[in-house]
Coordinates of C-alpha atoms and ligand atoms in Angstrom, one line a residue:
M7 CA 0.6 -38.8 13.4
S8 CA 3.0 -36.6 10.8
N9 CA 5.2 -33.6 12.3
T10 CA 3.0 -31.3 10.6
Q11 CA -0.2 -32.5 11.9
E12 CA 1.2 -32.4 15.7
A13 CA 2.2 -28.9 15.2
A14 CA -0.9 -28.1 13.7
D15 CA -2.9 -30.1 16.7
Q16 CA -0.6 -28.4 19.4
L17 CA -1.5 -25.1 18.1
L18 CA -5.2 -26.2 17.9
D19 CA -5.4 -27.8 21.3
V20 CA -3.6 -25.0 23.4
N21 CA -6.0 -22.5 21.8
L22 CA -9.0 -24.7 22.9
H23 CA -7.6 -24.3 26.5
E24 CA -6.9 -20.7 26.5
N25 CA -10.4 -20.0 27.9
E26 CA -9.1 -21.7 31.3
R27 CA -5.7 -20.3 31.6
S28 CA -4.3 -17.2 31.6
Q29 CA -2.2 -15.8 28.1
R30 CA 0.9 -15.8 29.5
E31 CA 0.3 -19.5 30.6
I32 CA -0.5 -20.2 26.8
E33 CA 2.3 -18.4 25.5
S34 CA 5.0 -20.4 27.5
D35 CA 3.0 -23.7 27.0
V36 CA 2.9 -23.1 23.0
G37 CA 6.5 -22.1 23.3
K38 CA 7.6 -25.0 24.9
K39 CA 5.7 -27.5 22.8
S40 CA 6.5 -26.1 19.2
E41 CA 10.0 -24.9 20.4
H42 CA 11.6 -27.0 17.7
L43 CA 9.3 -24.8 14.9
C44 CA 11.0 -21.4 14.4
V45 CA 11.3 -20.3 11.0
T46 CA 12.7 -17.0 9.2
I47 CA 10.0 -15.2 7.9
G48 CA 11.0 -12.7 4.8
A49 CA 8.4 -9.8 4.0
T50 CA 7.8 -7.2 0.9
V51 CA 7.5 -3.9 2.2
P52 CA 6.8 -0.4 0.6
T53 CA 10.4 0.7 -0.5
G54 CA 12.1 3.4 1.4
F55 CA 10.1 2.0 4.7
E56 CA 12.0 -1.2 5.5
Q57 CA 12.9 0.5 8.9
T58 CA 9.3 1.6 9.7
A59 CA 8.6 -2.0 9.1
A60 CA 11.6 -3.5 11.2
D61 CA 10.6 -0.9 14.1
E62 CA 6.6 -2.4 13.8
V63 CA 8.3 -5.9 13.9
R64 CA 10.5 -5.7 16.6
E65 CA 7.4 -3.3 18.4
K66 CA 4.5 -5.9 17.9
L67 CA 6.5 -9.2 18.0
G68 CA 9.6 -8.8 20.0
S69 CA 11.8 -10.2 16.9
S70 CA 14.7 -8.3 15.6
C71 CA 14.7 -7.6 11.8
R72 CA 17.3 -7.6 9.0
I73 CA 16.8 -5.5 6.3
S74 CA 17.9 -6.8 2.9
K75 CA 20.4 -5.2 0.1
D76 CA 17.3 -6.1 -1.5
R77 CA 15.0 -3.0 -1.5
G78 CA 11.6 -3.4 0.0
K79 CA 12.1 -6.5 1.9
I80 CA 12.8 -7.5 5.6
Y81 CA 13.7 -10.6 7.4
F82 CA 12.9 -11.8 10.7
D83 CA 12.8 -15.0 12.8
I84 CA 9.4 -16.1 14.7
A85 CA 8.2 -19.3 16.5
V86 CA 5.2 -20.6 14.9
E87 CA 2.7 -19.8 17.2
S88 CA 3.3 -16.2 16.4
L89 CA 2.3 -17.0 12.9
A90 CA -1.2 -15.2 13.1
Q91 CA 0.3 -12.0 14.6
V92 CA 2.7 -11.4 11.9
H93 CA -0.8 -11.3 9.4
C94 CA -1.6 -8.3 11.4
L95 CA 1.4 -6.4 10.9
R96 CA 0.5 -3.2 8.9
S97 CA 3.3 -2.4 7.0
V98 CA 3.9 -5.8 5.1
D99 CA 2.7 -6.1 1.8
N100 CA 3.4 -10.3 0.8
L101 CA 4.7 -12.9 3.1
F102 CA 6.9 -15.6 2.3
V103 CA 8.7 -18.6 4.9
V104 CA 12.5 -19.0 4.3
V105 CA 13.3 -22.4 2.6
Q106 CA 17.5 -21.1 2.7
E107 CA 19.3 -17.7 2.1
F108 CA 22.4 -17.6 0.3
K109 CA 23.9 -14.5 1.2
D110 CA 26.8 -14.8 -1.3
Y111 CA 25.8 -17.5 -4.1
Q112 CA 28.3 -18.4 -6.3
F113 CA 27.3 -18.1 -10.0
K114 CA 28.9 -20.3 -12.5
N115 CA 30.2 -18.7 -15.8
T116 CA 27.8 -20.2 -18.2
K117 CA 24.0 -20.5 -18.2
E118 CA 23.8 -24.5 -18.6
E119 CA 25.9 -24.6 -15.5
V120 CA 24.2 -22.0 -13.1
L121 CA 21.0 -23.8 -14.4
K122 CA 22.2 -27.2 -13.7
D123 CA 23.4 -25.9 -10.2
F124 CA 19.4 -24.8 -9.6
E125 CA 18.4 -28.1 -10.5
E126 CA 20.5 -29.7 -8.0
L127 CA 19.9 -27.1 -5.6
A128 CA 15.9 -28.5 -4.8
E129 CA 16.7 -31.5 -3.2
K130 CA 19.2 -30.2 -1.0
L131 CA 16.9 -27.5 0.9
P132 CA 15.9 -27.8 4.2
W133 CA 11.9 -27.7 2.9
S134 CA 10.8 -29.8 6.3
D135 CA 10.0 -26.7 8.7
P136 CA 9.1 -24.3 5.8
L137 CA 6.2 -26.5 4.8
K138 CA 5.0 -27.1 8.0
V139 CA 4.7 -23.4 8.4
W140 CA 2.9 -23.2 4.9
Q141 CA 0.9 -25.8 5.9
I142 CA -0.4 -24.5 9.4
N143 CA -0.8 -21.2 7.5
T144 CA -3.0 -22.8 5.0
S145 CA -5.5 -24.1 7.7
F146 CA -5.7 -20.6 9.3
K147 CA -6.7 -19.7 5.9
K148 CA -9.2 -22.2 5.2
K149 CA -11.0 -21.5 8.3
K150 CA -10.9 -17.7 7.9
T151 CA -12.9 -18.2 5.1
K152 CA -14.7 -20.6 6.8
R153 CA -15.9 -18.5 9.7
K154 CA -16.4 -15.5 7.4
K155 CA -19.1 -17.7 5.5
I156 CA -20.9 -18.7 9.1
N157 CA -20.6 -14.8 10.2
Q158 CA -22.3 -13.9 6.8
N159 CA -24.9 -16.0 6.8
S160 CA -25.5 -15.5 10.6
S161 CA -25.5 -12.0 9.9
K162 CA -28.0 -12.3 7.3
E163 CA -30.0 -14.6 9.7
K164 CA -30.1 -12.3 12.0
T165 CA -31.3 -9.3 9.3
D166 CA -34.0 -12.0 7.8
N167 CA -35.7 -12.9 11.3
G168 CA -34.8 -9.8 13.5
Q169 CA -34.5 -11.8 16.6
G170 CA -31.0 -10.5 17.9
D171 CA -29.5 -11.7 20.6
E172 CA -32.2 -14.3 21.4
S173 CA -31.1 -16.2 18.2
D174 CA -27.5 -15.7 18.6
E175 CA -27.7 -18.1 21.8
K176 CA -29.6 -20.2 20.1
D177 CA -27.1 -20.5 17.4
G178 CA -24.4 -20.5 20.2
K179 CA -22.2 -23.4 18.9
K180 CA -21.0 -21.4 15.6
K181 CA -20.8 -17.9 17.4
L182 CA -17.5 -16.4 17.9
G183 CA -18.3 -12.8 18.9
N184 CA -19.6 -13.2 22.1
S185 CA -17.5 -16.3 23.4
A186 CA -15.5 -16.0 26.7
S187 CA -12.8 -17.0 24.7
D188 CA -13.0 -14.9 21.8
S189 CA -12.9 -11.8 24.4
H190 CA -9.9 -13.2 26.0
I191 CA -7.9 -13.1 23.2
L192 CA -9.5 -9.5 22.4
D193 CA -8.4 -8.2 25.7
Y194 CA -5.4 -9.4 25.6
Y195 CA -4.4 -7.7 21.9
E196 CA -5.5 -4.3 22.6
N197 CA -4.5 -2.9 19.7
P198 CA -7.7 -2.8 17.3
A199 CA -5.7 -3.9 14.0
I200 CA -4.4 -6.6 16.0
K201 CA -7.7 -7.7 17.5
E202 CA -9.5 -7.7 14.1
E203 CA -6.8 -9.9 12.6
V204 CA -6.2 -12.0 15.7
S205 CA -9.6 -12.4 16.3
T206 CA -10.0 -13.7 12.9
L207 CA -7.1 -15.8 12.3
V208 CA -6.5 -17.5 15.8
G209 CA -9.9 -17.1 17.3
D210 CA -11.5 -18.8 14.2
V211 CA -9.2 -21.8 14.9
L212 CA -10.0 -21.7 18.3
A213 CA -13.9 -21.2 18.0
S214 CA -13.9 -23.8 14.9
C215 CA -11.8 -26.5 16.4
K216 CA -14.0 -26.7 19.6
D217 CA -16.7 -28.7 17.1
E218 CA -14.1 -30.5 15.0
T219 CA -13.2 -34.0 15.2
D220 CA -9.9 -35.5 14.8
E221 CA -10.5 -36.9 11.4
S222 CA -11.7 -33.3 10.1
L223 CA -8.3 -31.9 11.1
R224 CA -6.4 -35.3 9.7
E225 CA -8.2 -34.8 6.2
E226 CA -6.5 -31.1 6.3
T227 CA -3.0 -32.1 7.7
E228 CA -2.6 -35.3 5.6
P229 CA 0.1 -35.2 2.5
Q230 CA -1.2 -34.6 -0.7
V231 CA -0.3 -34.0 -4.1
W232 CA 0.2 -30.0 -4.2
K233 CA -0.1 -28.2 -7.0
F234 CA 2.7 -25.8 -7.4
R235 CA 4.6 -23.0 -9.2
V236 CA 7.9 -21.5 -8.8
T237 CA 8.2 -17.6 -9.0
C238 CA 11.6 -16.0 -9.8
N239 CA 11.9 -12.6 -8.6
R240 CA 15.5 -11.2 -9.9
A241 CA 17.3 -8.0 -9.9
G242 CA 21.0 -7.1 -11.1
E243 CA 22.7 -6.8 -14.3
K244 CA 25.1 -9.6 -13.9
H245 CA 23.2 -12.7 -14.5
C246 CA 23.8 -14.9 -17.5
F247 CA 20.5 -16.4 -17.4
T248 CA 16.5 -15.1 -17.1
S249 CA 14.2 -15.4 -14.3
N250 CA 12.1 -17.6 -16.3
E251 CA 15.0 -20.1 -17.2
A252 CA 15.5 -20.2 -13.3
A253 CA 11.8 -20.9 -12.5
R254 CA 11.8 -23.3 -15.4
D255 CA 14.9 -25.3 -14.4
F256 CA 14.6 -25.4 -10.4
G257 CA 10.7 -25.7 -10.8
G258 CA 11.5 -28.9 -12.7
A259 CA 13.8 -30.0 -10.2
V260 CA 11.2 -29.3 -7.4
Q261 CA 8.4 -31.2 -9.3
D262 CA 10.7 -34.1 -9.2
Y263 CA 11.6 -34.2 -5.7
F264 CA 8.1 -33.6 -4.0
K265 CA 6.3 -35.3 -7.1
W266 CA 3.8 -32.4 -6.8
K267 CA 2.0 -31.1 -10.4
A268 CA 3.0 -27.6 -11.6
D269 CA 0.1 -25.1 -12.3
M270 CA 0.8 -21.5 -12.7
T271 CA -2.8 -20.3 -12.4
N272 CA -4.4 -22.6 -9.7
F273 CA -1.9 -23.7 -7.5
D274 CA -1.5 -24.5 -3.9
V275 CA 2.1 -23.9 -3.0
E276 CA 4.1 -21.0 -4.8
V277 CA 8.0 -21.6 -4.2
L278 CA 9.9 -18.1 -4.5
L279 CA 13.4 -17.9 -6.0
N280 CA 14.4 -14.4 -5.1
I281 CA 17.8 -13.7 -6.8
H282 CA 19.3 -9.9 -6.1
D283 CA 22.9 -9.3 -7.4
N284 CA 24.6 -12.4 -5.3
E285 CA 22.2 -12.9 -2.8
V286 CA 19.7 -15.8 -3.3
I287 CA 16.5 -16.8 -1.4
I288 CA 14.2 -19.4 -1.6
G289 CA 10.8 -19.0 0.2
I290 CA 7.3 -20.3 0.2
A291 CA 4.6 -17.6 -0.2
L292 CA 2.3 -17.4 2.6
T293 CA 0.1 -14.8 1.0
E294 CA -1.8 -15.1 -2.1
E295 CA -2.7 -11.1 -2.5
S296 CA -0.6 -8.3 -0.9
L297 CA -2.0 -7.4 2.5
H298 CA -1.8 -3.5 1.4
R299 CA -5.7 -4.4 0.1
R300 CA -7.1 -4.7 3.3
N301 CA -9.2 -1.4 3.7
I302 CA -10.0 -0.2 0.3
T303 CA -13.0 -1.7 -1.5
H304 CA -13.9 1.2 -3.9
F305 CA -10.6 2.2 -5.5
G306 CA -10.0 5.3 -7.7
P307 CA -7.4 6.5 -10.1
T308 CA -4.6 6.6 -7.6
T309 CA -5.5 4.7 -4.4
L310 CA -2.6 4.5 -2.3
R311 CA -1.5 1.2 -0.7
S312 CA -2.6 0.9 2.9
T313 CA 1.0 -0.3 3.8
L314 CA 2.6 2.7 2.2
A315 CA -0.3 5.1 4.6
Y316 CA 0.5 3.1 7.5
G317 CA 4.3 3.9 7.0
M318 CA 3.6 7.4 6.5
L319 CA 1.3 7.9 9.6
R320 CA 3.9 6.1 11.5
L321 CA 6.4 8.8 10.6
C322 CA 4.5 11.4 12.3
E323 CA 3.8 9.2 15.9
P324 CA -0.2 10.1 16.5
K325 CA -0.1 10.7 20.0
P326 CA -3.9 9.6 21.9
T327 CA -6.4 12.6 21.0
D328 CA -4.6 13.6 18.0
I329 CA -6.7 15.4 15.1
I330 CA -5.5 13.8 11.8
V331 CA -6.1 15.3 8.3
D332 CA -5.7 14.2 5.1
P333 CA -7.1 17.3 3.2
M334 CA -6.4 15.5 -0.3
C335 CA -7.8 12.2 0.7
G336 CA -8.9 10.5 -2.7
T337 CA -10.3 7.2 -2.0
G338 CA -9.2 7.7 1.7
A339 CA -6.4 5.1 2.1
I340 CA -4.6 7.3 4.7
P341 CA -7.3 8.5 6.8
I342 CA -8.9 4.9 7.0
E343 CA -5.7 3.7 7.5
G344 CA -5.1 5.7 10.8
A345 CA -8.6 5.3 12.1
T346 CA -8.1 1.3 12.6
E347 CA -4.6 1.8 13.5
W348 CA -4.7 4.6 15.6
S349 CA -8.4 4.7 16.6
N350 CA -7.9 7.1 20.1
C351 CA -6.9 9.6 17.5
Y352 CA -9.7 11.5 15.1
H353 CA -9.1 11.4 12.0
I354 CA -10.9 13.7 8.9
A355 CA -10.8 12.9 5.1
G356 CA -11.5 15.5 2.7
D357 CA -11.0 16.3 -0.9
N358 CA -12.6 18.8 -3.5
N359 CA -13.8 16.1 -6.0
P360 CA -17.1 14.9 -5.1
L361 CA -16.3 11.4 -6.5
A362 CA -13.2 11.4 -4.4
V363 CA -15.4 11.9 -1.0
N364 CA -18.1 9.1 -2.2
R365 CA -15.4 6.7 -2.7
A366 CA -14.0 7.3 0.7
S367 CA -17.6 7.1 2.4
N368 CA -18.1 4.2 0.6
N369 CA -14.9 2.9 1.8
I370 CA -15.5 3.9 5.4
S371 CA -18.9 2.0 5.2
S372 CA -17.8 -1.0 3.7
L373 CA -14.9 -1.4 6.5
L374 CA -18.1 -0.9 9.4
T375 CA -20.2 -3.2 7.5
K376 CA -17.2 -5.7 7.3
N377 CA -16.4 -5.3 11.2
Q378 CA -20.1 -5.8 11.9
I379 CA -19.9 -9.0 10.0
K380 CA -16.9 -10.2 11.8
E381 CA -17.7 -9.2 15.1
G382 CA -21.3 -10.8 14.5
K383 CA -22.9 -7.2 16.2
T384 CA -23.1 -3.4 16.0
S385 CA -20.2 -2.2 15.5
W386 CA -18.6 1.0 17.7
G387 CA -17.8 2.8 14.3
L388 CA -14.9 4.6 13.2
P389 CA -13.5 7.6 14.7
I390 CA -13.2 9.2 10.9
D391 CA -15.4 11.8 9.0
A392 CA -15.6 12.4 5.3
V393 CA -16.1 16.0 3.7
Q394 CA -15.9 17.8 0.7
W395 CA -13.8 21.1 0.7
D396 CA -10.9 22.7 -0.8
I397 CA -7.3 22.4 0.3
C398 CA -6.7 26.0 -0.5
N399 CA -9.8 27.3 2.1
L400 CA -9.9 24.4 4.6
P401 CA -13.3 24.9 7.1
L402 CA -10.9 24.4 10.1
R403 CA -9.8 26.7 12.6
T404 CA -6.6 28.1 13.2
G405 CA -3.9 25.7 14.8
S406 CA -6.6 23.3 15.4
V407 CA -5.1 20.1 13.7
D408 CA -2.2 18.0 15.0
I409 CA -1.1 16.2 11.9
I410 CA -1.4 16.3 8.2
V411 CA -0.8 13.4 6.1
T412 CA -1.8 13.7 2.5
D413 CA -0.5 12.0 -1.1
M414 CA -0.7 15.3 -3.1
P415 CA -1.5 15.5 -6.7
F416 CA 1.9 14.3 -8.8
G417 CA 0.7 16.3 -12.0
K418 CA 0.8 13.2 -14.0
R419 CA -2.1 11.1 -13.2
M420 CA -3.9 13.4 -10.9
G421 CA -3.7 17.2 -12.0
S422 CA -1.0 18.9 -13.8
K423 CA 2.7 19.8 -13.2
K424 CA 1.3 23.5 -14.2
R425 CA -1.4 23.6 -11.7
N426 CA 0.8 22.4 -9.1
W427 CA 2.7 25.6 -9.1
N428 CA -0.2 27.4 -7.9
L429 CA -1.7 24.5 -5.4
Y430 CA 1.6 23.6 -3.7
P431 CA 2.8 27.1 -2.2
A432 CA -1.2 27.8 -1.8
C433 CA -1.8 24.7 0.0
L434 CA 1.5 24.6 2.3
Q435 CA -0.1 27.8 3.3
E436 CA -3.2 26.6 4.2
M437 CA -1.9 23.8 6.2
S438 CA 0.3 26.1 8.1
R439 CA -2.3 27.9 9.6
V440 CA -4.8 24.8 10.5
C441 CA -1.7 23.1 11.9
R442 CA -0.8 23.3 15.4
P443 CA 2.2 25.9 15.8
E444 CA 5.6 24.1 17.4
T445 CA 4.1 20.7 17.8
G446 CA 2.2 20.2 14.5
R447 CA 3.7 17.8 11.9
A448 CA 3.0 16.9 8.2
V449 CA 3.7 14.1 6.0
L450 CA 3.6 14.9 2.6
L451 CA 4.1 12.6 -0.4
T452 CA 4.8 13.6 -3.9
Q453 CA 6.7 13.4 -7.0
D454 CA 6.6 16.6 -8.0
K455 CA 9.9 17.5 -6.0
K456 CA 11.3 20.1 -7.8
C457 CA 7.7 22.1 -7.5
F458 CA 7.4 20.9 -3.5
T459 CA 10.9 21.9 -2.8
K460 CA 10.4 25.8 -4.3
A461 CA 7.1 26.0 -2.2
L462 CA 8.6 24.7 0.6
S463 CA 11.3 27.6 0.3
G464 CA 8.8 30.2 0.4
L465 CA 7.9 29.2 3.8
G466 CA 10.6 28.0 5.9
H467 CA 9.6 30.2 8.8
M468 CA 6.6 28.0 8.9
W469 CA 8.0 24.5 8.2
R470 CA 11.0 22.6 9.1
K471 CA 12.0 19.6 7.1
V472 CA 13.0 17.1 9.4
H473 CA 13.1 13.6 7.0
T474 CA 12.8 12.7 3.7
V475 CA 12.0 9.2 2.7
W476 CA 12.4 8.1 -0.9
V477 CA 9.9 5.7 -2.2
N478 CA 8.8 4.1 -5.3
I479 CA 5.2 4.6 -6.2
G480 CA 4.7 2.5 -9.6
G481 CA 8.0 2.8 -10.8
L482 CA 7.8 6.9 -10.3
H483 CA 10.6 7.7 -7.9
A484 CA 8.8 10.1 -5.1
A485 CA 9.5 11.6 -1.6
V486 CA 7.7 11.8 1.8
Y487 CA 8.7 14.6 3.5
L488 CA 8.2 14.8 7.1
L489 CA 8.0 18.6 8.2
K490 CA 7.7 19.7 11.6
R491 CA 5.4 23.0 12.3
T492 CA 7.7 25.9 13.4
S493 CA 6.4 28.0 16.7
Q494 CA 5.9 30.8 14.3
A495 CA 2.1 32.0 14.6
F496 CA 0.3 32.1 11.2
V497 CA -0.2 35.7 10.1
H498 CA -2.5 35.9 6.9
P499 CA -0.8 37.1 4.0
S500 CA -3.5 40.1 3.9
E501 CA -3.2 40.7 7.8
Q502 CA 0.6 41.3 7.3
D503 CA -0.1 44.5 5.8
G504 CA -2.6 45.4 8.6
G505 CA -5.7 43.9 6.6
R506 CA -8.0 41.1 7.6
H507 CA -8.3 39.1 10.9
P508 CA -6.4 35.9 11.1
R509 CA -9.2 33.2 11.1
Ligands
SAM6 C1 -3.1 12.0 -5.4 S1 -5.0 11.7 -5.2 C2 -4.8 10.9 -3.7 C3 -5.1 9.5 -3.4 C4 -5.1 9.2 -2.2 N1 -4.3 8.9 -1.3 C5 -5.8 7.8 -2.3 O1 -5.4 6.8 -1.4 O2 -7.0 7.7 -3.1 C6 -5.0 13.5 -4.6 C7 -6.2 14.1 -4.7 O3 -5.9 15.5 -4.5 C8 -7.4 15.7 -4.8 N2 -7.3 17.2 -4.9 C9 -6.7 18.2 -5.9 N3 -6.6 19.4 -5.6 C10 -7.0 19.4 -4.7 C11 -7.9 20.9 -4.0 N4 -7.6 21.9 -4.2 N5 -8.4 20.5 -2.8 C12 -8.9 19.4 -2.3 N6 -8.3 18.1 -2.9 C13 -7.9 18.2 -3.9 C14 -7.8 15.2 -5.7 O4 -9.3 15.1 -6.1 C15 -6.9 14.0 -5.9 O5 -8.3 12.9 -5.1

C-alpha cells in the first residue's frame, strides 16, 4: 500500500467510525495515525487583510501564521486531518501546500546560471508529503462533486415524486443530510460556515466511503501519469529572468523528474513557483479557483470578493443580535457573507439601483437553494433582507443600527468623483443618524480617499477614525476605514436651528 493511500485510508477509516466515538477521541486518533503528515499551507488573502486572515487561522485551526513579505500571503502549519477545515477559512482566496521555502535564495548573476539552478532544484525538493496532501485534497474534491450530483438528483426526485421524507428513507444509503454521523459533525462545528463546508468535504468522504469498496479507493490513489503545469508568480525588480523562462525551465525539470505530462490548460497538478525578491517558495495548488467566489451567482459591475467582505465585517467585531447594514450593497457580497458567517446577527442589504437590489435578491435565493440541495431538506433560511432605498434618506430609525459595512462608489466604474463630493458628506451624515451613538461602528471602503477625508472632517463630532487598512482592489489603491460612532446624539441639521424634530 502506498503512503498516500495509507494516509487517505486512515482519514477515511477514522471518519467511518466517528459515529460511535466522540469527536475528541477521533481527533486524537487521527492525530496519532497521521502524525508524520504535517505540512505548511500557503494562502493568498486580500492585501491588507493578512493579519485578519492570520487571526482567523489561529482561531479556527489553532495554528500560528507567518505573514509573508510578499503582500497578500500567509503561511501556517497543519496536520493533514485539518485539511477540510482549511477549505472553510473565509479570509483565504487560494490555497497551496508548500514544497519548500527559501527565505534568502541566492540568485546567480546570469540568466543561464539562474535557470540552470532552477532545473537542478526540481529533483532535490521534498515532494513526497506535499504530494500526499495534494492527493487527499483531490479525493475530497472528487467526493464533493460526486456528492453534489447525488444531492441534486435526490432533491430533483423529491420535487418530482413529492414523497418527501418517505422517499428519503428508501434512498437511505445515499442520503447524508439526516444521518447520525453527519449531525455529529454538524454539532461539533457550531459555526454555520464550518457546518456548510465541513459537511460537504469531510461529510462527503465519510458518507460515501461507507458504500465504497477498497478497490475503488485504490483506483483513486494509485500512482498515475499526471498532467501538470508550472505557474511562476514573480515580484521584484532585480531578477535577470522572466516568469515565463523560470516556469519553462523549472517545469521541464519537473517533467523529467516525475515523467508527468505538461498541459497548460487541462492539468491535474499545478506547481507554483512563487518568487518575491530573494524569497522563493515552491508549492502545489490546492484550489482550482479562488474561494472568494463562494456566494455570488449574479455578478455586477463592481462585485466585491467575499474574502474581502469577510475581512471588512471582521474589523467591526459583530456581536450576537447586532443589526448590520450595507446601505450600498450592489450584488450583496458584504451582507451575504455576513449572513452566512454571522448568522446570529440580522443583515440588511440596500441599494438605490433596482438592478442591484434584484441581483442581491437573486444571490440570496441562489444561496438558499444551494443550502437546501446540500442539506437535502428545507433550509432554515438566512437572516438577511434586501431593500431598495437611497442612502441619503434611509427608512430606518435613528440610532437603530449597530454596524454599517459598505463599499462606496469609487467614482470610476460606479458613479463619478464629482458626484461623490455631494454623496459622501450626505451619506456619512445619514449613517451617523441611524448608527447607535457610543457603540455603533462603520467599516467603509473607498478609493476616493480625498473626498472621504474631507467629508469625515466635517463630521468629526459624530465619527472617530480608529484604523485604516490599505487594500488593492483590481490594481486600485483603496482604503478601508474603521470608524466608531461618538456618544454625540444625532440632531438633524434643521433641528439645530430649532426646526424639525429628529426622526
Ligand atoms: C461599489 S458599488 C457596491 C458593490 C458591492 N459591494 C458588490 O459587491 O456588488 C456601490 C453601490 O452603491 C450604490 N449607490 C450609489 N448611490 C447610492 C445611493 N444614493 N443610495 C444607495 N445606493 C447607492 C450603487 O448603485 C452601487 O451598487
